[in-house]
Structure formats: C-alpha cells, structure tokens
PDB file of C-alpha atoms in Angstrom:
ATOM      1  CA  UNK A   1       4.564  12.359   2.523  1.00 55.00           C
ATOM      2  CA  UNK A   2       5.175   8.694   1.943  1.00 60.00           C
ATOM      3  CA  UNK A   3       7.318   7.203  -0.778  1.00 63.00           C
ATOM      4  CA  UNK A   4       6.615   4.053  -2.729  1.00 67.00           C
ATOM      5  CA  UNK A   5       8.853   2.118  -5.067  1.00 69.00           C
ATOM      6  CA  UNK A   6       7.889  -0.608  -7.500  1.00 71.00           C
ATOM      7  CA  UNK A   7       9.274  -2.730 -10.278  1.00 71.00           C
ATOM      8  CA  UNK A   8       7.866  -4.892 -13.058  1.00 69.00           C
ATOM      9  CA  UNK A   9      11.263  -6.654 -13.192  1.00 73.00           C
ATOM     10  CA  UNK A  10      12.138  -4.680 -16.347  1.00 77.00           C
ATOM     11  CA  UNK A  11      11.781  -1.119 -15.043  1.00 74.00           C
ATOM     12  CA  UNK A  12      11.978   0.621 -11.669  1.00 72.00           C
ATOM     13  CA  UNK A  13       9.429   3.195 -10.565  1.00 72.00           C
ATOM     14  CA  UNK A  14       9.384   5.674  -7.714  1.00 67.00           C
ATOM     15  CA  UNK A  15       6.670   7.983  -6.511  1.00 64.00           C
ATOM     16  CA  UNK A  16       5.436  10.037  -3.604  1.00 62.00           C
ATOM     17  CA  UNK A  17       2.090   9.663  -1.911  1.00 63.00           C
ATOM     18  CA  UNK A  18       0.887  13.058  -0.720  1.00 62.00           C
ATOM     19  CA  UNK A  19      -0.811  12.479   2.627  1.00 60.00           C
ATOM     20  CA  UNK A  20      -3.579  14.976   3.265  1.00 56.00           C
ATOM     21  CA  UNK A  21      -4.265  13.930   6.852  1.00 55.00           C
ATOM     22  CA  UNK A  22      -1.506  15.440   9.010  1.00 56.00           C
ATOM     23  CA  UNK A  23      -2.670  13.326  11.955  1.00 47.00           C
ATOM     24  CA  UNK A  24      -1.544  10.251  10.015  1.00 53.00           C
ATOM     25  CA  UNK A  25       2.070  11.362   9.612  1.00 58.00           C
ATOM     26  CA  UNK A  26       4.410  10.111  12.320  1.00 60.00           C
ATOM     27  CA  UNK A  27       1.624   9.206  14.738  1.00 57.00           C
ATOM     28  CA  UNK A  28       0.146   5.970  13.436  1.00 56.00           C
ATOM     29  CA  UNK A  29       1.814   2.680  14.049  1.00 61.00           C
ATOM     30  CA  UNK A  30      -0.375   0.741  11.662  1.00 70.00           C
ATOM     31  CA  UNK A  31      -2.042   1.229   8.315  1.00 77.00           C
ATOM     32  CA  UNK A  32      -3.753  -0.883   5.692  1.00 81.00           C
ATOM     33  CA  UNK A  33      -2.982  -1.518   2.038  1.00 82.00           C
ATOM     34  CA  UNK A  34      -5.810  -2.620  -0.243  1.00 84.00           C
ATOM     35  CA  UNK A  35      -4.938  -4.454  -3.451  1.00 84.00           C
ATOM     36  CA  UNK A  36      -8.013  -4.162  -5.681  1.00 85.00           C
ATOM     37  CA  UNK A  37      -7.590  -6.670  -8.496  1.00 82.00           C
ATOM     38  CA  UNK A  38     -10.702  -5.410 -10.321  1.00 85.00           C
ATOM     39  CA  UNK A  39      -9.511  -1.788 -10.373  1.00 90.00           C
ATOM     40  CA  UNK A  40      -5.828  -2.828 -10.649  1.00 87.00           C
ATOM     41  CA  UNK A  41      -4.858  -0.436  -7.829  1.00 88.00           C
ATOM     42  CA  UNK A  42      -3.009  -0.445  -4.515  1.00 86.00           C
ATOM     43  CA  UNK A  43      -4.442   2.047  -1.992  1.00 85.00           C
ATOM     44  CA  UNK A  44      -3.442   3.179   1.500  1.00 82.00           C
ATOM     45  CA  UNK A  45      -6.003   3.309   4.321  1.00 82.00           C
ATOM     46  CA  UNK A  46      -5.946   4.511   7.919  1.00 76.00           C
ATOM     47  CA  UNK A  47      -8.449   2.017   9.283  1.00 77.00           C
ATOM     48  CA  UNK A  48     -11.488   2.505   7.034  1.00 81.00           C
ATOM     49  CA  UNK A  49     -10.453   6.008   5.942  1.00 81.00           C
ATOM     50  CA  UNK A  50      -8.973   6.289   2.440  1.00 84.00           C
ATOM     51  CA  UNK A  51      -5.607   8.073   2.546  1.00 79.00           C
ATOM     52  CA  UNK A  52      -4.337   7.828  -1.020  1.00 80.00           C
ATOM     53  CA  UNK A  53      -3.531   5.849  -4.144  1.00 83.00           C
ATOM     54  CA  UNK A  54      -0.145   4.137  -3.968  1.00 81.00           C
ATOM     55  CA  UNK A  55      -0.097   2.610  -7.483  1.00 83.00           C
ATOM     56  CA  UNK A  56      -2.482   2.093 -10.383  1.00 87.00           C
ATOM     57  CA  UNK A  57      -2.279   0.086 -13.607  1.00 86.00           C
ATOM     58  CA  UNK A  58      -1.308  -3.124 -11.821  1.00 84.00           C
ATOM     59  CA  UNK A  59      -1.474  -6.439 -13.680  1.00 82.00           C
ATOM     60  CA  UNK A  60      -0.078  -9.949 -13.296  1.00 79.00           C
ATOM     61  CA  UNK A  61       1.394 -11.656 -10.252  1.00 77.00           C
ATOM     62  CA  UNK A  62       2.572  -9.824  -7.135  1.00 74.00           C
ATOM     63  CA  UNK A  63       5.389 -10.208  -4.648  1.00 72.00           C
ATOM     64  CA  UNK A  64       5.074  -8.294  -1.354  1.00 70.00           C
ATOM     65  CA  UNK A  65       7.671  -7.019   1.060  1.00 70.00           C
ATOM     66  CA  UNK A  66       7.799  -4.312   3.699  1.00 70.00           C
ATOM     67  CA  UNK A  67      10.641  -1.975   4.541  1.00 71.00           C
ATOM     68  CA  UNK A  68      10.538   0.545   7.351  1.00 69.00           C
ATOM     69  CA  UNK A  69      12.744   3.368   8.518  1.00 69.00           C
ATOM     70  CA  UNK A  70      11.967   2.811  12.198  1.00 68.00           C
ATOM     71  CA  UNK A  71      12.157  -0.261  14.373  1.00 68.00           C
ATOM     72  CA  UNK A  72       8.881  -2.064  14.708  1.00 67.00           C
ATOM     73  CA  UNK A  73       6.810  -5.043  13.757  1.00 69.00           C
ATOM     74  CA  UNK A  74       5.502  -5.495  10.229  1.00 70.00           C
ATOM     75  CA  UNK A  75       2.735  -7.900   9.277  1.00 71.00           C
ATOM     76  CA  UNK A  76       1.225  -8.873   5.933  1.00 72.00           C
ATOM     77  CA  UNK A  77      -2.219 -10.472   6.199  1.00 73.00           C
ATOM     78  CA  UNK A  78      -4.466 -11.799   3.457  1.00 73.00           C
ATOM     79  CA  UNK A  79      -8.139 -11.171   4.055  1.00 70.00           C
ATOM     80  CA  UNK A  80     -10.752 -13.270   2.269  1.00 72.00           C
ATOM     81  CA  UNK A  81     -12.236 -11.652  -0.805  1.00 69.00           C
ATOM     82  CA  UNK A  82     -15.783 -12.038  -2.060  1.00 67.00           C
ATOM     83  CA  UNK A  83     -14.370 -14.483  -4.627  1.00 64.00           C
ATOM     84  CA  UNK A  84     -13.280 -16.759  -1.742  1.00 58.00           C
ATOM     85  CA  UNK A  85     -16.867 -17.315  -0.537  1.00 55.00           C
TER      86      UNK A  85
END
C-alpha cells in the first residue's frame, strides 16, 4: 500500500491507497500522478495503467512536493493540457 497526506492549510488529512497490482509494489522506480481539474481528482498511474485514486474533492490552488523513503531522483513535470492548445 501507499500512503498519501494532504492539507488545505486548515486541516490535515491522511489516507492509504490500496494497490491492487503487486508487481507495482517495490519494483517500479517511476510512476505518474494525474491532476484532473475537471474531475477534481489526483490519480496514480503506472505508465498508462490506472492504479488508484489518491485524492478527490480537490479545489483551488495547488502546491506540490515529493517525499520518498528511499534514495533516488524525483521529478515533477507539467504536461500541456488540451486547454493549452
């Protein structure tokens, strides 16, 4: 399982993401997060394969950071949306 924490600056939330794909756990060195502004969700993907919902009910502005338990390289990349075309 994966844990996720969040805050809206007034409250602190904590949850677990139940990963169904055992091949994902401990073997991948990269994954993708999709912030869907229309659906107000943050989802986890293994390439193009949907893994699970990290957070729903999102609204407002966002601040991103990454924290890992193992040494490694972390990258945050913004991909163009259809609204950018």
